[in-house]
Tab-separated table of C-alpha atoms in Angstrom:
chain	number	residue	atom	x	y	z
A	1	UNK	CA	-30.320	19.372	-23.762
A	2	UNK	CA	-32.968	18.730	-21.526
A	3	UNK	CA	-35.375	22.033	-22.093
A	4	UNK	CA	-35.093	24.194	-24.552
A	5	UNK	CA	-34.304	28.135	-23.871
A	6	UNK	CA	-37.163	29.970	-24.908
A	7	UNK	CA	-36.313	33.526	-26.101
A	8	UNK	CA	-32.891	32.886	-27.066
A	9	UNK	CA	-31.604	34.076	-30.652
A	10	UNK	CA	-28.946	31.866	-30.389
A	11	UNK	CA	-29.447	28.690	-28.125
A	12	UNK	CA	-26.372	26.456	-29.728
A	13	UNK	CA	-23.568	30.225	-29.028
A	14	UNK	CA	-23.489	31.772	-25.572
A	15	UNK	CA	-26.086	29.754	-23.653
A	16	UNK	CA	-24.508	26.542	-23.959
A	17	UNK	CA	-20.984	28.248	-23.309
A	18	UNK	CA	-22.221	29.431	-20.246
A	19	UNK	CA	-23.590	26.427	-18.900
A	20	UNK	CA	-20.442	24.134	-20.315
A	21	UNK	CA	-18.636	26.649	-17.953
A	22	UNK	CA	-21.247	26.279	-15.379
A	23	UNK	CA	-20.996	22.586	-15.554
A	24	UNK	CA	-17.197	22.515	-15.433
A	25	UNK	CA	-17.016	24.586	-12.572
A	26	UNK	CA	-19.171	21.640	-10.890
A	27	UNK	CA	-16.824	19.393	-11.462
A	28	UNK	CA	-13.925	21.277	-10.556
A	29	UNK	CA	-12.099	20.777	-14.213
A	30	UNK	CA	-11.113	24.491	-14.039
A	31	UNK	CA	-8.838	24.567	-11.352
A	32	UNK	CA	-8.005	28.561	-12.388
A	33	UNK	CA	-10.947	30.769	-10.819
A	34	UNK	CA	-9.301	32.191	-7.801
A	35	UNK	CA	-7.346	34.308	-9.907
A	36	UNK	CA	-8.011	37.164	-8.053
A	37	UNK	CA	-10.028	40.286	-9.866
A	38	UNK	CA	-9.291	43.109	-8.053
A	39	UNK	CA	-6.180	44.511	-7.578
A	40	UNK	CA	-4.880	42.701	-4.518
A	41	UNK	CA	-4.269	39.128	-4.150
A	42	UNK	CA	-6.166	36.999	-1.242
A	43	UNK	CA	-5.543	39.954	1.404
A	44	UNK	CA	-3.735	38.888	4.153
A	45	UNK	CA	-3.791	41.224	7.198
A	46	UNK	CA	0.053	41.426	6.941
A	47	UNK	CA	-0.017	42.335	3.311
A	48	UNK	CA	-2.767	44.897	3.840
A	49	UNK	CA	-1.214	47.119	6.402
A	50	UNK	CA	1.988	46.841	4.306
A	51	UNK	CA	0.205	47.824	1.596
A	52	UNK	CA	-1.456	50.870	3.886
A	53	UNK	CA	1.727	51.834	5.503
A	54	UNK	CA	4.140	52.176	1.972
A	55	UNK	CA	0.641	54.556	0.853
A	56	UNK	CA	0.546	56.612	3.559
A	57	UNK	CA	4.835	56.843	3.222
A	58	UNK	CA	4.950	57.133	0.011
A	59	UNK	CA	2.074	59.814	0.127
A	60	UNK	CA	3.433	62.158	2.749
A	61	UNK	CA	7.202	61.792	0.639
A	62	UNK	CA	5.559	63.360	-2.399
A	63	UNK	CA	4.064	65.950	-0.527
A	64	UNK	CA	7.262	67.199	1.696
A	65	UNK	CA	9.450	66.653	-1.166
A	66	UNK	CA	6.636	69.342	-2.998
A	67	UNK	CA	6.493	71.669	-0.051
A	68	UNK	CA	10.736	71.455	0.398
A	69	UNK	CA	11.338	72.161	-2.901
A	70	UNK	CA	8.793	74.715	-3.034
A	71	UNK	CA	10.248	76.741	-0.186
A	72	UNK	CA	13.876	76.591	-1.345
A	73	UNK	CA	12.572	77.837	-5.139
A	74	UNK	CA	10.583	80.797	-3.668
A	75	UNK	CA	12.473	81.837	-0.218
A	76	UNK	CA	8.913	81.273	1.484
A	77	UNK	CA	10.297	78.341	4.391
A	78	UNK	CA	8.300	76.637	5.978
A	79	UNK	CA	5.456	77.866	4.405
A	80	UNK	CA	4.829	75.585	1.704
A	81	UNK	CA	6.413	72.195	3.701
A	82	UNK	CA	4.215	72.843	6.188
A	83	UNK	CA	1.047	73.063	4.078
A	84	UNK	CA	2.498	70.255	1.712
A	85	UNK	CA	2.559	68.037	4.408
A	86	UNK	CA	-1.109	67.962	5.826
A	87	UNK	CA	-1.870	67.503	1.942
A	88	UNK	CA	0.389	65.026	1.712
A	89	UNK	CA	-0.849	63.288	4.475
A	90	UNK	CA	-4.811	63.843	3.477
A	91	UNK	CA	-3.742	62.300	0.505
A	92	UNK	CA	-2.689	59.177	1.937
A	93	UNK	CA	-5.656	59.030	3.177
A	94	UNK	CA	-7.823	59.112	0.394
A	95	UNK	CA	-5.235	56.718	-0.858
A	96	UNK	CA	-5.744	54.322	1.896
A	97	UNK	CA	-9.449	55.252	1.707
A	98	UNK	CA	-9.434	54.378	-2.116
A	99	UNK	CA	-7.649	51.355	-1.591
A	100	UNK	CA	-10.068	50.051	1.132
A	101	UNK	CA	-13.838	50.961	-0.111
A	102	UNK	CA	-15.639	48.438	-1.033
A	103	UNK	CA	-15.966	47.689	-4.834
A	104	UNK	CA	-18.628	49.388	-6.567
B	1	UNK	CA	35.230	35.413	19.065
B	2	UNK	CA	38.282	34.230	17.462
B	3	UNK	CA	38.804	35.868	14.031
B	4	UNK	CA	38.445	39.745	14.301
B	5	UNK	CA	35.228	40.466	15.730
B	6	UNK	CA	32.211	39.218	13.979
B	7	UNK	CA	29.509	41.491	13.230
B	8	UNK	CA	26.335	41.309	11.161
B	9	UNK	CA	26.864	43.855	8.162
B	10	UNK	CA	23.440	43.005	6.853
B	11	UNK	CA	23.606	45.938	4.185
B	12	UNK	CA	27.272	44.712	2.411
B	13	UNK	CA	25.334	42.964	0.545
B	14	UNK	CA	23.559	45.409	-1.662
B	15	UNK	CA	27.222	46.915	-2.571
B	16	UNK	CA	27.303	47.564	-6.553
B	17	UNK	CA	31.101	46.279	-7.355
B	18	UNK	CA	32.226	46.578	-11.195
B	19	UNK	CA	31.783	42.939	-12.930
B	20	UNK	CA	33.211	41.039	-16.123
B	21	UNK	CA	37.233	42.267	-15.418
B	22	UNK	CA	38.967	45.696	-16.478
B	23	UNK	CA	36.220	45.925	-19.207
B	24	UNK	CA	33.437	46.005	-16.848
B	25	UNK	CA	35.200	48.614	-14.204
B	26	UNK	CA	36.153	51.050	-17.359
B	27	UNK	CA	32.261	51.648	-18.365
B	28	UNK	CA	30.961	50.874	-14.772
B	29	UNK	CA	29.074	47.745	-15.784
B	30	UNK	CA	27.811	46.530	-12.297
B	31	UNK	CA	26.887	42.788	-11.059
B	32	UNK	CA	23.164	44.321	-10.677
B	33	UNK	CA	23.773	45.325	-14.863
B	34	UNK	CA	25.191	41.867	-15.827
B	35	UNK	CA	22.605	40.488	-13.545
B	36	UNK	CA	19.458	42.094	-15.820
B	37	UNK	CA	20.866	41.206	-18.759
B	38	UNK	CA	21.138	38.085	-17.832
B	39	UNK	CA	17.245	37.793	-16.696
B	40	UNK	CA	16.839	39.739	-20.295
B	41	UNK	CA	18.358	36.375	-21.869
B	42	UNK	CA	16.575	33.721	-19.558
B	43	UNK	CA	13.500	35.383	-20.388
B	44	UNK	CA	13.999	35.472	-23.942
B	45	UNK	CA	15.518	32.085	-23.897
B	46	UNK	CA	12.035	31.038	-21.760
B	47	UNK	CA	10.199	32.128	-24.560
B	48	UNK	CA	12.117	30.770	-27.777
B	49	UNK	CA	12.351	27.638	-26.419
B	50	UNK	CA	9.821	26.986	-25.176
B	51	UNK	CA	7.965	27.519	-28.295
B	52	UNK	CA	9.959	26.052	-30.465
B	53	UNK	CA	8.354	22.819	-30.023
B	54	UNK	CA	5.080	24.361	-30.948
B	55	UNK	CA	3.674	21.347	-29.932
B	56	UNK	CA	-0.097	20.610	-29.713
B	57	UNK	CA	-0.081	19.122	-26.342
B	58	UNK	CA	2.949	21.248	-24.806
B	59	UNK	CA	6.320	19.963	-22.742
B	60	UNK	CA	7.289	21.176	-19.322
B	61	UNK	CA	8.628	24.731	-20.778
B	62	UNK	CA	6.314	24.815	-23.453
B	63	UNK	CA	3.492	24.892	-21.102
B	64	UNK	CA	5.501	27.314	-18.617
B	65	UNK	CA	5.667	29.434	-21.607
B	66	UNK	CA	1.834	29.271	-22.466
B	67	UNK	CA	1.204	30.188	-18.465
B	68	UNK	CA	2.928	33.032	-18.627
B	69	UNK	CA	1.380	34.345	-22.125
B	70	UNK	CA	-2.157	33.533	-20.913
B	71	UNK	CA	-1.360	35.009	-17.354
B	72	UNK	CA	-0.535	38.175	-18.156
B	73	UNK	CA	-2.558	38.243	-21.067
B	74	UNK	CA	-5.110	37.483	-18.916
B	75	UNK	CA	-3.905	40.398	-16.247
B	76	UNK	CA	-4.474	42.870	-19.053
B	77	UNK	CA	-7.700	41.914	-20.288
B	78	UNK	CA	-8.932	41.610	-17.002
B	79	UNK	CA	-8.187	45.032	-15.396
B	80	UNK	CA	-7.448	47.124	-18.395
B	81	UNK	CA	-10.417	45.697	-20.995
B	82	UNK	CA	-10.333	44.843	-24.183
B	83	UNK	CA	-7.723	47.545	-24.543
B	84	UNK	CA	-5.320	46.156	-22.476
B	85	UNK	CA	-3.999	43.912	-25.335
B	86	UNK	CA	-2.189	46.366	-26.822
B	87	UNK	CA	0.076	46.881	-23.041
B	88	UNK	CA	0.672	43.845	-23.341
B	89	UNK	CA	4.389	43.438	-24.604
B	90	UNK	CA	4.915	46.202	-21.662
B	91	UNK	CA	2.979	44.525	-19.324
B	92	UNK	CA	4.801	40.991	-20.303
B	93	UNK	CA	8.288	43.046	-20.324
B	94	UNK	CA	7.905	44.479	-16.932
B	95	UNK	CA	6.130	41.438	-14.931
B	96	UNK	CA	9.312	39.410	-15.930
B	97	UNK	CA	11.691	41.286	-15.728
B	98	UNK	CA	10.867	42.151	-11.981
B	99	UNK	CA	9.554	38.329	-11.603
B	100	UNK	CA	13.173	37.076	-12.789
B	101	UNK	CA	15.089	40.077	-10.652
B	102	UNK	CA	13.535	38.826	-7.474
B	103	UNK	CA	13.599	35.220	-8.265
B	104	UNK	CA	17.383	35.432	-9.678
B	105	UNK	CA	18.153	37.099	-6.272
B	106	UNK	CA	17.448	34.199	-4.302
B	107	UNK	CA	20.204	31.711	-5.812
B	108	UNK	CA	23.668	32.193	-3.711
B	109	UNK	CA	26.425	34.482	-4.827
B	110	UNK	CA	24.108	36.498	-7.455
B	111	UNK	CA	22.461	39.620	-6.925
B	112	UNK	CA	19.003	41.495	-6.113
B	113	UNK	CA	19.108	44.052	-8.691
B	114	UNK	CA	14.979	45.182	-7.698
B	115	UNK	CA	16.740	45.354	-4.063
B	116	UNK	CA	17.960	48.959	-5.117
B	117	UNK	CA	15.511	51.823	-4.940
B	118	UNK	CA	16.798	53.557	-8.516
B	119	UNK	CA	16.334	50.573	-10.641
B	120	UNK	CA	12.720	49.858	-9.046
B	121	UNK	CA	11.904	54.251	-8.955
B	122	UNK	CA	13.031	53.891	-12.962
B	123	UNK	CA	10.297	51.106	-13.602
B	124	UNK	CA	7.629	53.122	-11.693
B	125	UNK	CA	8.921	55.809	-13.576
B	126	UNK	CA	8.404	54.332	-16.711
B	127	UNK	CA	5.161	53.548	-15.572
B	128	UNK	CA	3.552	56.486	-14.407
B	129	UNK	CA	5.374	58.242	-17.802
B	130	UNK	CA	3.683	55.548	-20.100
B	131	UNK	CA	0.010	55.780	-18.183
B	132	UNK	CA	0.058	59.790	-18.304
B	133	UNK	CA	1.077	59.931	-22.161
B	134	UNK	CA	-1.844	57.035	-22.970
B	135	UNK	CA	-4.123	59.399	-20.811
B	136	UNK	CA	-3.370	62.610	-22.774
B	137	UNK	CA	-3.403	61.285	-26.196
B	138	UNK	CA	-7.091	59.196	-25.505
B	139	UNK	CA	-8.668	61.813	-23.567
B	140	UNK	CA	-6.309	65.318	-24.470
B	141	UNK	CA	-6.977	67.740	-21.531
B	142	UNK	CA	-10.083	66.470	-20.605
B	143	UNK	CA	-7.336	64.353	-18.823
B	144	UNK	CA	-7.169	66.841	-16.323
B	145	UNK	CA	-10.981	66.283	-14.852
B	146	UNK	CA	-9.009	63.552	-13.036
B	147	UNK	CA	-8.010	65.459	-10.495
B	148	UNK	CA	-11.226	66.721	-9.713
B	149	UNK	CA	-14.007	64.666	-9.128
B	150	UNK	CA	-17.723	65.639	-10.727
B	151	UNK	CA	-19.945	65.618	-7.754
B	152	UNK	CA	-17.282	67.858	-5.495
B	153	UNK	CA	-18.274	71.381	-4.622
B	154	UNK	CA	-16.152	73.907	-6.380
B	155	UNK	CA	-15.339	75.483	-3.328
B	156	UNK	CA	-13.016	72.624	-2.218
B	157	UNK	CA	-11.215	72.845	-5.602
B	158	UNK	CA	-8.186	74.562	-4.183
B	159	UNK	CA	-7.796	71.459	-1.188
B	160	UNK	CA	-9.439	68.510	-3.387
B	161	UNK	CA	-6.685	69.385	-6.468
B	162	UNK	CA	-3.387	69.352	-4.826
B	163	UNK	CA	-4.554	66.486	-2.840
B	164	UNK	CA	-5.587	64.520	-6.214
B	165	UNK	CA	-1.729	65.739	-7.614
B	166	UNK	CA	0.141	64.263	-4.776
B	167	UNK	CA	-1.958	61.387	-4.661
B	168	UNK	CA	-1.065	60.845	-8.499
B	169	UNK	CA	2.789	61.755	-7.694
B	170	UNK	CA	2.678	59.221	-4.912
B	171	UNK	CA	1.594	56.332	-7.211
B	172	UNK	CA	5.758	55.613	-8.395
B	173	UNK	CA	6.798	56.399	-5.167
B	174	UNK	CA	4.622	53.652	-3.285
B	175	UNK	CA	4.777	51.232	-6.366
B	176	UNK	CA	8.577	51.193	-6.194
B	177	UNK	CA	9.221	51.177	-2.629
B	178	UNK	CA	6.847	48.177	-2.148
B	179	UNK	CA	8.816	46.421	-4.449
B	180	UNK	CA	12.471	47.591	-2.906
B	181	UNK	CA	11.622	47.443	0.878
B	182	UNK	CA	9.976	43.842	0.265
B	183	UNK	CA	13.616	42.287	-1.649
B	184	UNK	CA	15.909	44.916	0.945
B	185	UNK	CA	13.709	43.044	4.134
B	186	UNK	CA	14.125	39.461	2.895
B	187	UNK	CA	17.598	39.508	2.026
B	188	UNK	CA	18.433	41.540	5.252
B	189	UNK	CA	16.626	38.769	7.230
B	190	UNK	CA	18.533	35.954	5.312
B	191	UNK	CA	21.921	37.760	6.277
B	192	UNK	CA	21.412	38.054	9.987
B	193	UNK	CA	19.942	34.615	10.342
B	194	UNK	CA	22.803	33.490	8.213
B	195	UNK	CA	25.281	35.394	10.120
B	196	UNK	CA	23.637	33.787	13.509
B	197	UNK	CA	24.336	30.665	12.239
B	198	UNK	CA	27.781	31.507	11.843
B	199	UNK	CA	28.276	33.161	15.150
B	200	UNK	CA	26.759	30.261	17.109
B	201	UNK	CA	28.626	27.700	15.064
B	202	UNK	CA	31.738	29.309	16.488
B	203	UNK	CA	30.684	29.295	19.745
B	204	UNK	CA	31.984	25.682	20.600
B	205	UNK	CA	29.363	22.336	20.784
B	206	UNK	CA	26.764	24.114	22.449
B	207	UNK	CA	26.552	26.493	20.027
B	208	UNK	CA	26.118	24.453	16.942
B	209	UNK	CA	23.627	22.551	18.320
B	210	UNK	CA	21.748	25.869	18.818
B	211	UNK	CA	22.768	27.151	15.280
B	212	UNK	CA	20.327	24.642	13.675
B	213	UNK	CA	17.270	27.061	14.610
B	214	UNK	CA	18.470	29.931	12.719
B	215	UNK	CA	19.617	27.505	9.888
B	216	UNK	CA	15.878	25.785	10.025
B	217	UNK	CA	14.349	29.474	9.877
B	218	UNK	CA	16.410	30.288	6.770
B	219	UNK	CA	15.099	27.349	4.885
B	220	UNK	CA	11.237	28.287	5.919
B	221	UNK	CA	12.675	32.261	5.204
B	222	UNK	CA	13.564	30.874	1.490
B	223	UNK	CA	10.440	29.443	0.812
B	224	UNK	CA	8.780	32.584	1.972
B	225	UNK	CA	10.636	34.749	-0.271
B	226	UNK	CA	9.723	32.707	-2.692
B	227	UNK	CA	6.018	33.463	-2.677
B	228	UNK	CA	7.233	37.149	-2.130
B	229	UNK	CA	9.243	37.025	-4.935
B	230	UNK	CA	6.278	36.050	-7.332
B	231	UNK	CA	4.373	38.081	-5.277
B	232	UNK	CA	5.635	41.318	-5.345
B	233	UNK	CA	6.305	40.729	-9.120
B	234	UNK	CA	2.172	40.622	-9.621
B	235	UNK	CA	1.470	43.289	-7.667
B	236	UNK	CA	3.555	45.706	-9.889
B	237	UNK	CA	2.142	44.821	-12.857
B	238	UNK	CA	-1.369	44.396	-11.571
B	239	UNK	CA	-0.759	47.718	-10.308
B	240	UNK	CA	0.674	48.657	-13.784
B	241	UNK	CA	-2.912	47.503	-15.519
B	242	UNK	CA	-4.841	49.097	-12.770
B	243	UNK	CA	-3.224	53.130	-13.615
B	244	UNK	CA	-3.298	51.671	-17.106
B	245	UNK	CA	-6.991	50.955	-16.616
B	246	UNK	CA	-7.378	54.658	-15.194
B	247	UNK	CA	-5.667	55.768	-18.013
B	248	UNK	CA	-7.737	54.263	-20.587
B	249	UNK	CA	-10.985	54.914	-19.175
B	250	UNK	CA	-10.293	57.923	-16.754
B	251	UNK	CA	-12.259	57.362	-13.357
């Protein structure tokens, strides 16, 4: 308690909290912080383009397996695979695109 | 090349035979079934005791068990928000019952039930199911705005919307293959190094001196699945809190 917080409607709560956490951290007693926020662990390159190439698969499967099924219900082959598949590949893009942006 | 001629079958592995006798073939109870249930007990076993102690400063399983309350606990309030406590029994559920599949699939002469596309497509399944109901009954059909963004000019609608649909369908289909094509790859890999070793091994002197490299990368291969094992295991659920998370607050 070397100066006191000026301002602060509650100096013994939150502010000394924060700066027992601070202080911790300083001394390395919490050993758990790298538990990574976001939804991907430390992202290897490996594990990224992985992670890109199942998107991108797993995007353009939906969207044939739309467009097939499409075509057999209505008679209309290829019409709908081949418009199911540009979206399906657009959105494995904007998958891939999602995935990547930065945080904001 | 003594004994019949030694291939690789890499996939034989993956087989579903019937398990536990007559009983077992009758109702088509599979290794991969007797092989959940059993994760389903050490699980639950995990759990009981290791908290039956419910000791102040916890033992070896008491603590394990503590780790994995606070971890996922932690998962969920993390991605999902204050919310995200009450996913997580499913959250828990799912994140060990994959974690214990892929882990349980590494000791000899058991089996990878998450190596199978239908049982890992059923969890996504489940998924996707779970996050769509939570987003209809918080939001109703405002639910729908989802698919189309606010900012986006209306004349795009008819490219932006199926675009947003398959990119919403896709989410089980990438979440389980991830999962199956990571335990297929690792146990394919263990049976053709394995089968190398066997190969060389019958190849006279020379060759058994040689089979210690594929022998040395199937150790270092074990380890690595290891970390995939857990690995893969977070990812779904993280994945699970993150549509959760769009669920709940629909952005």
């Amino acid at each position: 308690m070397t100066e006191p917080l000026q301002g602060d409607p509650n100096p013994s709560g939150d502010a000394f909290a924060q700066r027992l956490e601070a202080a911790r951290k300083k001394q390395g007693m919490d050993p758990t912080p790298p538990a990574p926020a976001d939804g991907d662990t430390q992202p290897s390159a490996m594990g990224v383009g992985a992670r890109v190439g199942v998107e991108l698969v797993a995007s353009m499967i939906v969207g044939v397996g739309i467009g097939w099924y499409l075509d057999r219900w209505l008679h209309t082959s290829p019409l709908f695979l081949v418009v199911f598949v540009f979206l399906g590949g657009a959105a494995g893009i904007a998958n891939v695109w999602r995935m990547m942006k930065p945080k904001g | 090349m003594a004994a019949g001629e030694p291939s690789i079958d890499a996939l034989g592995q993956f087989k579903l035979t019937s398990s536990l006798g007559p009983l077992g073939a009758s109702v088509n109870f599979s290794q991969s079934n007797l092989m959940m249930l059993i994760a389903a007990g050490l699980i639950l076993a995990l759990l009981y005791y290791g908290m039956k102690p419910k000791a102040m400063v916890p033992g070896r399983l008491q603590a394990l068990a503590e780790i994995a309350y606070d971890g996922v606990m932690g998962m969920c309030t993390d991605q999902i928000g204050h919310e995200g406590k009450r996913f997580f029994p499913f959250v828990f559920t799912l994140f060990f019952f994959v974690l214990f599949g892929n882990l349980l699939g590494l000791l000899p002469f058991s089996f990878t039930y998450t190596s199978h596309i239908a049982v890992t497509f059923s969890l996504a399944l489940v998924v996707i199911v779970l996050t769509t109901v939570v987003a209809l009954r918080i939001h109703g059909l405002h639910f729908f705005t989802y698919f189309f963004p606010d900012g986006a000019p209306k004349l795009l609608a008819p490219l932006i919307i199926p675009v947003e649909v398959i990119s919403y369908l896709s989410r089980p289909v990438s979440l389980s293959i991830r999962l199956f094509a990571n335990m297929v790859a690792g146990h394919v890999m263990f049976e053709v190094f394995a089968s190398f070793i066997v190969m060389l091994a019958a190849a006279g002197t020379f060759g058994v001196i040689g089979a210690a490299g594929p022998l040395a990368l199937n150790v270092v291969l074990m380890g690595f699945e290891l970390l995939v094992a857990f690995l893969q295991a977070y990812v779904f659920a993280i994945l699970t809190c993150i549509y959760l998370h769009d669920a709940v607050h629909l952005h």
